CSV table of C-alpha atoms and ligand atoms in Angstrom, one decimal:
chain,number,residue,atom,x,y,z
A,24,MET,CA,95.6,155.0,81.1
A,25,TYR,CA,92.0,154.9,79.9
A,26,HIS,CA,89.5,152.6,81.6
A,27,ILE,CA,85.9,152.2,80.6
A,28,ILE,CA,84.1,151.6,83.9
A,29,SER,CA,80.8,153.4,84.3
A,30,ILE,CA,78.6,155.6,82.2
A,31,ARG,CA,78.8,158.1,85.0
A,32,ASP,CA,82.4,158.8,84.1
A,33,PHE,CA,81.4,160.1,80.6
A,34,GLU,CA,80.5,163.5,79.5
A,35,ARG,CA,78.4,164.2,76.5
A,36,ARG,CA,81.4,164.8,74.2
A,37,ASP,CA,83.1,161.6,75.3
A,38,LEU,CA,80.0,159.6,74.4
A,39,ASP,CA,79.6,161.4,71.0
A,40,TYR,CA,83.3,160.8,70.3
A,41,LEU,CA,83.0,157.0,70.9
A,42,LEU,CA,79.8,156.9,68.8
A,43,ASP,CA,81.6,158.6,66.0
A,44,ARG,CA,84.5,156.2,66.2
A,45,ALA,CA,82.0,153.2,66.2
A,46,GLN,CA,80.5,154.6,63.1
A,47,GLU,CA,83.9,154.6,61.4
A,48,PHE,CA,84.5,151.0,62.4
A,49,ASP,CA,81.0,150.1,61.2
A,50,THR,CA,81.5,151.6,57.8
A,51,GLY,CA,84.9,150.0,57.4
A,52,ASP,CA,86.7,153.3,57.7
A,53,TYR,CA,89.8,152.0,59.5
A,54,ARG,CA,93.2,150.4,58.7
A,55,PRO,CA,92.8,146.6,58.6
A,56,GLY,CA,94.9,144.9,61.3
A,57,ILE,CA,95.0,148.1,63.3
A,58,LEU,CA,95.4,146.1,66.6
A,59,ASP,CA,97.3,143.2,65.1
A,60,ASP,CA,100.0,143.4,67.8
A,61,LYS,CA,97.6,143.4,70.7
A,62,LEU,CA,96.2,140.8,73.0
A,63,VAL,CA,93.2,141.2,75.2
A,64,ALA,CA,92.1,139.1,78.2
A,65,LEU,CA,88.3,138.4,78.4
A,66,LEU,CA,87.8,137.6,82.1
A,67,PHE,CA,84.2,136.4,82.5
A,68,PHE,CA,83.5,135.4,86.1
A,69,GLU,CA,79.8,135.1,85.2
A,70,PRO,CA,78.2,133.5,82.2
A,71,SER,CA,77.6,135.7,79.2
A,72,THR,CA,77.6,134.4,75.7
A,73,ARG,CA,76.6,137.5,73.9
A,74,THR,CA,78.8,140.1,75.4
A,75,ARG,CA,81.8,137.8,75.4
A,76,MET,CA,81.4,136.8,71.8
A,77,SER,CA,80.9,140.3,70.6
A,78,PHE,CA,84.1,141.5,72.4
A,79,ALA,CA,85.9,138.5,70.8
A,80,THR,CA,84.5,139.3,67.4
A,81,ALA,CA,85.4,143.0,67.7
A,82,MET,CA,89.0,142.1,68.7
A,83,ALA,CA,89.3,139.7,65.8
A,84,ARG,CA,88.0,142.2,63.3
A,85,LEU,CA,90.6,144.7,64.5
A,86,GLY,CA,93.3,142.0,63.8
A,87,GLY,CA,94.0,141.5,67.5
A,88,ARG,CA,93.8,138.4,69.6
A,89,SER,CA,91.9,137.5,72.7
A,90,ILE,CA,92.6,135.0,75.4
A,91,GLY,CA,90.0,134.2,78.0
A,92,VAL,CA,88.4,132.3,80.7
A,93,ASP,CA,84.8,131.7,81.2
A,94,SER,CA,82.9,131.4,84.4
A,95,VAL,CA,84.0,127.8,85.0
A,96,GLU,CA,87.7,128.2,84.6
A,97,ALA,CA,87.5,131.6,86.2
A,98,SER,CA,86.2,130.2,89.4
A,99,SER,CA,89.2,127.9,89.5
A,100,ILE,CA,91.7,130.7,89.0
A,101,VAL,CA,90.2,132.6,91.8
A,102,LYS,CA,90.3,129.7,94.2
A,103,GLY,CA,91.4,131.6,97.3
A,104,GLU,CA,92.8,134.4,95.1
A,105,THR,CA,91.4,137.9,95.2
A,106,LEU,CA,90.3,139.6,92.1
A,107,ALA,CA,92.9,142.2,92.8
A,108,ASP,CA,95.7,139.6,92.6
A,109,THR,CA,94.2,138.0,89.4
A,110,ILE,CA,94.1,141.4,87.8
A,111,ARG,CA,97.7,142.2,88.7
A,112,VAL,CA,98.8,138.8,87.3
A,113,VAL,CA,96.7,138.9,84.1
A,114,GLY,CA,97.7,142.5,83.5
A,115,GLY,CA,101.2,141.3,83.1
A,116,TYR,CA,100.2,139.1,80.2
A,117,VAL,CA,98.0,141.3,78.0
A,118,ASP,CA,97.4,144.8,76.6
A,119,ALA,CA,93.9,145.2,78.1
A,120,ILE,CA,91.4,143.4,80.2
A,121,VAL,CA,87.6,143.0,79.6
A,122,LEU,CA,85.9,142.0,82.9
A,123,ARG,CA,82.5,140.6,83.7
A,124,HIS,CA,82.1,140.0,87.4
A,125,PRO,CA,79.1,139.3,89.8
A,126,LYS,CA,80.1,142.0,92.3
A,127,GLU,CA,79.2,145.7,91.8
A,128,GLY,CA,82.2,147.9,91.7
A,129,ALA,CA,84.5,145.0,90.6
A,130,ALA,CA,85.6,146.8,87.5
A,131,ARG,CA,86.4,150.0,89.4
A,132,LEU,CA,88.5,147.8,91.8
A,133,ALA,CA,90.2,146.1,88.8
A,134,SER,CA,91.1,149.4,87.3
A,135,GLU,CA,92.9,150.3,90.5
A,136,PHE,CA,95.1,147.2,90.4
A,137,ALA,CA,95.6,146.8,86.7
A,138,SER,CA,98.8,147.8,84.8
A,139,VAL,CA,96.7,147.9,81.6
A,140,PRO,CA,93.3,149.4,80.7
A,141,VAL,CA,90.1,147.7,82.0
A,142,ILE,CA,86.8,147.6,80.2
A,143,ASN,CA,83.8,146.8,82.3
A,144,ALA,CA,81.6,144.2,80.6
A,145,GLY,CA,79.1,144.2,83.4
A,146,ASP,CA,79.6,144.1,87.2
A,147,GLY,CA,76.6,142.4,88.9
A,148,ALA,CA,73.7,144.7,89.2
A,149,GLY,CA,76.0,147.6,88.5
A,150,GLN,CA,77.3,149.1,85.3
A,151,HIS,CA,77.5,147.8,81.7
A,152,PRO,CA,78.7,150.8,79.7
A,153,SER,CA,79.3,149.1,76.4
A,154,GLN,CA,75.6,148.0,76.4
A,155,THR,CA,74.6,151.7,77.0
A,156,LEU,CA,76.8,152.9,74.2
A,157,LEU,CA,75.4,150.4,71.7
A,158,ASP,CA,71.9,151.5,72.7
A,159,LEU,CA,72.8,155.1,72.1
A,160,TYR,CA,74.4,154.1,68.8
A,161,THR,CA,71.3,152.3,67.6
A,162,ILE,CA,69.1,155.3,68.4
A,163,ARG,CA,71.5,157.7,66.7
A,164,GLN,CA,71.6,155.6,63.5
A,165,SER,CA,67.9,156.5,63.0
A,166,MET,CA,67.5,160.0,64.6
A,167,PRO,CA,69.4,162.6,66.5
A,168,ILE,CA,69.2,161.8,70.2
A,169,ASP,CA,68.6,165.3,71.3
A,170,GLY,CA,65.2,166.1,72.7
A,171,ILE,CA,63.5,162.8,71.8
A,172,ASP,CA,61.0,161.0,73.9
A,173,VAL,CA,62.2,157.6,75.2
A,174,GLY,CA,60.0,155.1,77.1
A,175,LEU,CA,61.6,152.6,79.4
A,176,LEU,CA,59.3,149.6,80.0
A,177,GLY,CA,59.6,146.7,82.3
A,178,ASP,CA,61.8,146.1,85.4
A,179,LEU,CA,63.1,149.6,86.1
A,180,ARG,CA,64.0,148.7,89.7
A,181,TYR,CA,66.7,146.1,89.2
A,182,GLY,CA,67.3,146.6,85.5
A,183,ARG,CA,70.8,148.0,85.3
A,184,THR,CA,70.6,148.6,81.5
A,185,ALA,CA,67.7,150.9,82.0
A,186,HIS,CA,69.4,152.9,84.7
A,187,SER,CA,72.6,153.5,82.8
A,188,LEU,CA,70.8,154.2,79.5
A,189,ALA,CA,68.7,156.8,81.4
A,190,LEU,CA,71.8,158.4,82.8
A,191,ALA,CA,73.3,158.7,79.4
A,192,LEU,CA,70.1,160.0,77.8
A,193,SER,CA,70.0,162.7,80.5
A,194,LEU,CA,73.0,164.3,78.7
A,195,TYR,CA,70.9,164.7,75.5
A,196,GLY,CA,67.9,166.6,76.7
A,197,VAL,CA,65.7,163.5,76.3
A,198,THR,CA,62.3,163.3,78.0
A,199,LEU,CA,62.1,159.9,79.8
A,200,HIS,CA,58.8,158.0,80.2
A,201,THR,CA,58.8,155.2,82.7
A,202,ILE,CA,56.4,152.4,82.5
A,203,ALA,CA,56.9,149.7,85.2
A,204,PRO,CA,54.8,147.2,87.1
A,205,GLY,CA,54.1,147.9,90.8
A,206,GLY,CA,57.1,147.1,92.9
A,207,LEU,CA,59.5,147.3,89.9
A,208,GLU,CA,59.4,151.1,89.6
A,209,MET,CA,62.6,153.0,89.1
A,210,PRO,CA,64.3,153.6,92.5
A,211,ALA,CA,63.7,157.1,93.9
A,212,ASN,CA,67.4,157.9,94.1
A,213,ILE,CA,67.9,157.2,90.4
A,214,ALA,CA,64.9,159.2,89.4
A,215,LEU,CA,66.2,162.0,91.7
A,216,GLU,CA,69.6,161.8,90.1
A,217,LEU,CA,68.1,162.0,86.6
A,218,ARG,CA,66.1,165.1,87.6
A,219,GLU,CA,69.1,166.7,89.1
A,220,ARG,CA,70.8,166.2,85.8
A,221,GLY,CA,67.9,168.2,84.3
A,222,MET,CA,66.0,165.4,82.8
A,223,GLU,CA,62.2,165.4,82.6
A,224,VAL,CA,60.9,162.0,84.0
A,225,VAL,CA,57.3,161.2,83.4
A,226,GLU,CA,55.7,158.1,85.0
A,227,HIS,CA,53.0,156.2,83.3
A,228,SER,CA,50.9,153.3,84.5
A,229,ASP,CA,50.5,151.6,81.2
A,230,VAL,CA,52.1,151.3,77.8
A,231,GLN,CA,49.1,152.4,75.8
A,232,GLU,CA,49.0,155.7,77.6
A,233,ALA,CA,52.6,156.6,76.6
A,234,ILE,CA,53.4,154.8,73.4
A,235,ARG,CA,52.0,157.3,70.9
A,236,ASP,CA,54.4,160.0,72.1
A,237,LEU,CA,57.5,157.9,72.0
A,238,ASP,CA,60.4,157.9,69.6
A,239,VAL,CA,62.0,155.0,71.3
A,240,LEU,CA,60.5,152.2,73.4
A,241,TYR,CA,63.2,150.4,75.4
A,242,VAL,CA,61.8,147.1,76.7
A,243,THR,CA,63.6,145.3,79.5
A,244,ARG,CA,63.3,141.8,80.9
A,245,ILE,CA,60.9,141.2,83.8
A,246,GLN,CA,62.3,138.3,85.8
A,247,ARG,CA,60.3,135.6,87.3
A,248,GLU,CA,62.3,135.6,90.5
A,249,ARG,CA,61.1,139.1,91.3
A,250,PHE,CA,57.7,137.8,92.0
A,251,PRO,CA,56.3,135.7,95.0
A,252,ASP,CA,54.6,133.2,92.7
A,253,SER,CA,54.1,132.2,89.1
A,254,ALA,CA,50.6,133.5,88.9
A,255,SER,CA,51.5,137.0,89.9
A,256,TYR,CA,54.5,136.9,87.5
A,257,TYR,CA,52.3,135.8,84.5
A,258,ASN,CA,49.7,138.3,85.4
A,259,VAL,CA,52.2,141.2,85.3
A,260,ALA,CA,54.3,139.8,82.4
A,261,SER,CA,51.2,139.5,80.2
A,262,SER,CA,50.0,143.0,80.9
A,263,TYR,CA,53.4,144.4,80.0
A,264,ARG,CA,53.9,142.4,76.8
A,265,ILE,CA,54.2,144.3,73.6
A,266,THR,CA,52.0,143.0,70.8
A,267,PRO,CA,51.1,144.4,67.3
A,268,ASP,CA,47.9,145.7,68.9
A,269,HIS,CA,49.9,148.3,70.8
A,270,LEU,CA,51.4,149.7,67.7
A,271,ALA,CA,48.3,151.3,66.1
A,272,GLY,CA,48.8,155.1,65.8
A,273,VAL,CA,52.4,155.2,66.9
A,274,LYS,CA,55.0,157.5,65.4
A,275,ASP,CA,56.5,156.3,62.1
A,276,ARG,CA,59.9,156.5,63.5
A,277,LEU,CA,59.2,154.6,66.7
A,278,MET,CA,62.0,152.1,67.4
A,279,ILE,CA,61.5,149.3,69.8
A,280,LEU,CA,64.7,148.2,71.5
A,281,HIS,CA,65.5,145.4,73.9
A,282,PRO,CA,68.9,144.4,75.4
A,283,LEU,CA,68.1,140.7,74.7
A,284,PRO,CA,67.7,137.9,75.6
A,285,ARG,CA,64.0,138.5,75.8
A,286,ALA,CA,61.6,136.3,77.7
A,287,GLY,CA,58.0,137.0,76.8
A,288,GLU,CA,58.2,140.8,76.8
A,289,ILE,CA,57.8,141.2,73.1
A,290,ASP,CA,55.5,139.1,71.0
A,291,PRO,CA,57.5,137.6,68.1
A,292,ALA,CA,54.8,139.0,65.8
A,293,VAL,CA,56.3,142.4,66.5
A,294,ASP,CA,59.6,141.3,64.9
A,295,ARG,CA,58.0,141.7,61.5
A,296,THR,CA,57.0,145.3,62.0
A,297,PRO,CA,59.3,148.1,61.0
A,298,TYR,CA,59.5,149.2,64.6
A,299,ALA,CA,61.4,146.1,65.8
A,300,ARG,CA,65.1,147.1,65.9
A,301,TYR,CA,66.5,144.8,68.6
A,302,PHE,CA,68.4,142.5,66.4
A,303,GLU,CA,70.1,145.4,64.7
A,304,GLN,CA,70.8,146.8,68.2
A,305,ALA,CA,72.5,143.5,69.1
A,306,SER,CA,74.7,143.5,66.0
A,307,ASN,CA,75.8,147.1,66.9
A,308,GLY,CA,77.6,145.5,69.9
A,309,VAL,CA,80.5,144.8,67.5
A,310,PRO,CA,81.4,148.3,66.2
A,311,ILE,CA,80.9,149.7,69.6
A,312,ARG,CA,83.3,147.2,71.2
A,313,MET,CA,85.7,147.8,68.3
A,314,ALA,CA,85.7,151.5,69.2
A,315,LEU,CA,86.2,150.8,72.9
A,316,LEU,CA,89.0,148.2,72.4
A,317,HIS,CA,90.8,150.5,69.9
A,318,GLU,CA,90.4,153.5,72.1
A,319,VAL,CA,92.0,151.9,75.2
A,320,MET,CA,94.8,150.2,73.2
A,321,LYS,CA,95.7,152.5,70.4
B,4,MET,CA,81.6,161.1,135.6
B,5,SER,CA,80.9,164.9,135.4
B,6,THR,CA,80.3,167.2,138.2
B,7,LYS,CA,78.8,170.6,137.9
B,8,ASP,CA,80.2,173.5,139.8
B,9,PRO,CA,77.5,176.2,139.8
B,10,SER,CA,80.1,179.0,140.1
B,11,ARG,CA,82.5,177.9,137.4
B,12,GLY,CA,80.4,176.0,134.8
B,13,LEU,CA,81.5,172.6,133.8
B,14,LEU,CA,84.3,170.9,135.5
B,15,VAL,CA,85.0,167.6,133.8
B,16,SER,CA,88.2,165.9,134.8
B,17,PRO,CA,90.8,168.5,133.6
B,18,ILE,CA,93.5,166.9,131.4
B,19,ARG,CA,97.1,168.0,131.1
B,20,ASN,CA,97.6,167.0,127.4
B,21,GLY,CA,95.2,165.7,124.8
B,22,THR,CA,92.1,166.7,122.9
B,23,VAL,CA,88.7,168.0,124.0
B,24,ILE,CA,85.8,167.7,121.5
B,25,ASP,CA,83.3,170.2,122.6
B,26,HIS,CA,79.8,171.1,121.2
B,27,ILE,CA,79.0,167.7,120.0
B,28,THR,CA,75.3,167.3,119.0
B,29,ALA,CA,73.6,166.0,122.2
B,30,GLY,CA,73.6,162.2,122.3
B,31,GLU,CA,76.2,161.7,119.6
B,32,ALA,CA,79.3,161.3,121.8
B,33,LEU,CA,79.5,157.6,121.5
B,34,ASN,CA,79.0,157.7,117.8
B,35,VAL,CA,81.7,160.3,117.6
B,36,LEU,CA,84.1,157.9,119.4
B,37,ARG,CA,83.1,155.1,117.0
B,38,ILE,CA,83.7,157.2,113.9
B,39,LEU,CA,87.1,158.0,115.4
B,40,GLY,CA,87.8,154.3,115.7
B,41,ILE,CA,88.0,154.6,119.5
B,42,THR,CA,86.2,151.6,120.9
B,43,GLY,CA,85.6,150.1,124.4
B,44,SER,CA,88.9,148.4,124.3
B,45,THR,CA,90.9,151.5,123.8
B,46,ARG,CA,93.9,152.3,125.9
B,47,GLU,CA,93.2,156.0,125.9
B,48,CYS,CA,92.0,157.7,129.0
B,49,LEU,CA,88.6,159.0,128.0
B,50,SER,CA,85.9,161.2,129.7
B,51,ILE,CA,82.5,161.5,128.1
B,52,ALA,CA,79.8,163.8,129.2
B,53,THR,CA,76.4,163.7,127.5
B,54,ASN,CA,73.4,165.9,127.5
B,55,VAL,CA,75.1,168.7,129.5
B,56,GLU,CA,73.7,172.2,129.5
B,57,SER,CA,75.1,174.5,126.9
B,58,LYS,CA,74.3,178.2,126.4
B,59,ARG,CA,74.8,177.9,122.7
B,60,MET,CA,73.2,174.5,121.9
B,61,GLY,CA,70.8,173.9,124.7
B,62,LYS,CA,72.3,170.4,125.3
B,63,LYS,CA,75.6,169.1,124.1
B,64,ASP,CA,78.0,166.2,124.5
B,65,ILE,CA,81.8,166.5,125.3
B,66,VAL,CA,84.5,164.0,124.8
B,67,LYS,CA,88.0,164.4,126.3
B,68,ILE,CA,90.9,162.2,125.2
B,69,GLU,CA,94.1,162.2,127.2
B,70,ASN,CA,97.6,162.1,125.7
B,71,ARG,CA,96.4,162.1,122.1
B,72,GLU,CA,96.2,165.0,119.7
B,73,LEU,CA,93.7,164.2,116.9
B,74,ARG,CA,94.8,165.1,113.4
B,75,THR,CA,92.6,167.1,111.1
B,76,GLU,CA,91.9,164.1,108.7
B,77,GLU,CA,90.8,162.1,111.8
B,78,VAL,CA,88.5,164.7,113.1
B,79,ASP,CA,86.8,165.9,110.0
B,80,ARG,CA,84.7,162.8,109.7
B,81,ILE,CA,83.0,163.9,113.0
B,82,ALA,CA,81.3,166.6,111.0
B,83,LEU,CA,78.9,163.9,109.6
B,84,LEU,CA,77.4,163.4,113.0
B,85,ALA,CA,78.2,166.7,114.8
B,86,PRO,CA,78.8,169.6,112.4
B,87,GLN,CA,79.1,172.1,115.3
B,88,ALA,CA,81.8,170.2,117.1
B,89,LYS,CA,84.9,172.1,118.2
B,90,ILE,CA,88.3,170.5,118.6
B,91,ASN,CA,90.4,171.8,121.3
B,92,ILE,CA,94.0,170.7,121.6
B,93,ILE,CA,95.2,170.9,125.2
B,94,ARG,CA,98.8,171.2,126.2
B,95,ASP,CA,99.8,171.7,129.8
B,96,TYR,CA,96.2,172.2,130.8
B,97,LYS,CA,95.7,175.1,128.3
B,98,VAL,CA,93.8,175.2,125.0
B,99,VAL,CA,96.5,175.8,122.5
B,100,GLU,CA,94.5,175.2,119.3
B,101,LYS,CA,90.8,175.3,118.5
B,102,LYS,CA,89.3,174.3,115.2
B,103,GLY,CA,85.9,173.4,113.7
B,104,VAL,CA,85.2,170.3,111.7
B,105,GLU,CA,84.7,170.3,108.0
B,106,ILE,CA,82.8,167.6,106.1
B,107,PRO,CA,85.5,165.8,104.0
B,108,GLU,CA,84.8,165.3,100.3
B,109,VAL,CA,85.6,161.6,100.4
B,110,LEU,CA,85.4,159.1,103.3
B,111,LYS,CA,87.7,156.1,103.1
B,112,GLY,CA,87.2,153.1,105.4
B,113,VAL,CA,84.7,155.0,107.6
B,114,VAL,CA,81.3,153.6,106.7
B,115,ARG,CA,80.4,150.2,105.4
B,116,CYS,CA,78.5,150.0,102.2
B,117,PRO,CA,75.0,148.6,102.9
B,118,ASN,CA,74.9,146.9,99.5
B,119,PRO,CA,75.7,143.2,100.1
B,120,GLY,CA,76.7,142.9,96.4
B,121,CYS,CA,79.3,145.7,96.6
B,122,ILE,CA,82.9,144.7,96.0
B,123,THR,CA,83.9,146.5,99.1
B,124,ASN,CA,82.0,143.9,101.2
B,125,THR,CA,84.3,141.1,100.0
B,126,ASN,CA,87.8,140.0,101.0
B,127,GLU,CA,89.3,142.2,98.3
B,128,PRO,CA,92.1,144.5,99.5
B,129,VAL,CA,90.0,147.7,99.2
B,130,GLU,CA,88.5,150.2,101.6
B,131,SER,CA,85.0,151.4,101.4
B,132,THR,CA,85.0,154.8,99.6
B,133,PHE,CA,82.1,157.3,99.7
B,134,GLU,CA,81.9,160.7,98.3
B,135,VAL,CA,80.0,163.1,100.5
B,136,LEU,CA,77.2,164.8,98.6
B,137,PRO,CA,74.4,167.1,99.9
B,138,LYS,CA,71.9,164.2,99.4
B,139,GLY,CA,74.0,161.6,101.2
B,140,LEU,CA,77.0,159.4,100.9
B,141,HIS,CA,77.6,157.9,97.5
B,142,CYS,CA,79.6,154.6,97.2
B,143,LEU,CA,82.2,155.1,94.5
B,144,TYR,CA,82.3,151.4,93.8
B,145,CYS,CA,78.6,150.4,93.5
B,146,ASP,CA,76.8,153.8,93.4
B,147,TRP,CA,74.7,153.0,96.5
B,148,LEU,CA,73.4,156.1,98.3
B,149,ILE,CA,73.3,156.3,102.1
B,150,LYS,CA,70.7,158.9,102.8
B,151,ASP,CA,70.3,158.8,106.6
B,152,ASP,CA,71.3,157.0,109.7
B,153,ILE,CA,75.0,157.4,108.9
B,154,ALA,CA,76.0,156.4,112.5
B,155,ASN,CA,74.5,152.9,111.9
B,156,HIS,CA,76.9,152.3,108.9
B,157,ILE,CA,80.1,153.3,110.7
B,158,ILE,CA,82.6,150.5,110.5
C,413,ADP,N1,92.8,171.3,130.7
C,413,ADP,C1,91.6,171.0,130.3
C,413,ADP,N2,91.1,169.7,130.6
C,413,ADP,C2,89.9,169.4,130.2
C,413,ADP,N3,89.0,170.1,129.6
C,413,ADP,C3,89.4,171.4,129.2
C,413,ADP,C4,90.7,171.8,129.6
C,413,ADP,N4,90.9,173.1,129.1
C,413,ADP,C5,89.7,173.4,128.5
C,413,ADP,N5,88.8,172.4,128.5
C,413,ADP,C6,87.5,172.3,127.9
C,413,ADP,O1,87.7,172.5,126.5
C,413,ADP,C7,86.6,173.2,126.0
C,413,ADP,C8,87.1,174.5,125.3
C,413,ADP,O2,87.7,175.3,126.3
C,413,ADP,P1,87.7,176.9,126.2
C,413,ADP,O3,88.3,177.3,125.0
C,413,ADP,O4,88.4,177.4,127.5
C,413,ADP,O5,86.2,177.2,126.4
C,413,ADP,P2,85.1,177.7,125.4
C,413,ADP,O6,85.3,177.1,124.1
C,413,ADP,O7,83.8,177.2,126.0
C,413,ADP,O8,85.2,179.2,125.4
C,413,ADP,C9,85.7,173.5,127.2
C,413,ADP,O9,84.6,172.4,127.1
C,413,ADP,C10,86.5,173.3,128.4
C,413,ADP,O10,85.8,172.8,129.5
C,414,MG,MG1,82.1,176.6,126.2
C,415,ZN,ZN1,79.1,150.0,97.6
């Protein structure tokens, strides 16, 4: 049985394979109704509109159906019940389970108890592999990933999307540039793991210093609750905000990505520049999730 | 608990049958017992000697457990705290088997994950599971890395 739990479980060729499949789904190169006899459970124990909708959309486009519970109903099914039991029961109803859960490692646990494949749609501060795949897919639509320069900007301490994207990019000979406010730098053990995987990781103190060398600038959310008071938050947030002024002299092919939703990290004026690719990135969630759903249920 | 006989070396309460863990890193005897799941309320007859002179190690600890022969999977976890430890199986007062300890590849139910958000710290029916890497213990559920002070994380 094939589960999709963590980007760490993937080798380069697995990622490339899934990206190729996503491209086929994206261009309509598949048999309509290919999953028309399949049913997926979307178990969301934590709110998420975007990820949940894009899985539901992907399933519908493949001709399959989804049943689901959102965080409110989910909290009532689990009244006194363990996730392990819920998974065993729901696994008896459906052909695959998509799980979002607040605890790290929840998807790995679910895969151990499920009689059907499990796809991790985010486990707390842990993994969110379909997000990473859609990030890679968006980059690959514009340029080969090998050997490019990618900047990660924002909260690199708690930001799980940044960590798992960095891990995936380490399989492509990418040079990583990290730009993070004091206190929100990438944890030493993650930076160590990236270097052990052969990745060059360059730390920068501000965006301006790095941006001209970048092919991709991946901006992540800086959360208010990471700061002791509003003043220090606004101070940091404003100095890490991307505005059109930052974009003078950048490479033509620079793409700015963001996992969305954004708070104030990117000035809306940037949306009108050719570098802004975050909405396209969001829509790539559908072909990626089509590829994942198809792969585990075909 | 231990007495030293200058003519014969160490004489720590000879046992008829059981296990002697010798050459434990000095000061780690109590942690070794914890990692074996042997606590203060155990029914086993135990002798513990700490910081005794050793020709090979300077100082070492020794633990003797009567009427219990420890299995390999039980003892290998000792290697995390005392890689030099030697396990001696005693039958009828004689050492009948002697083996070193090897660091296991995976530790199940031995250390608690320090990450409060980890699924292994909930009421789910799952044991903590760490893979043992040169840089530390890696939680296979949440990816937390325990780099040092392993004794403090023993369940
Ligand atoms: N019957 C016994 N009761 C208690 N301890 C014993 C017994 N036999 C051996 N030992 C202890 O077990 C360890 C290993 O014994 P042995 O193989 O004779 O010595 P060494 O490893 O030092 O050459 C030593 O610490 C020794 O004191
Ligand atoms: Mg000796
Ligand atoms: Zn953990």
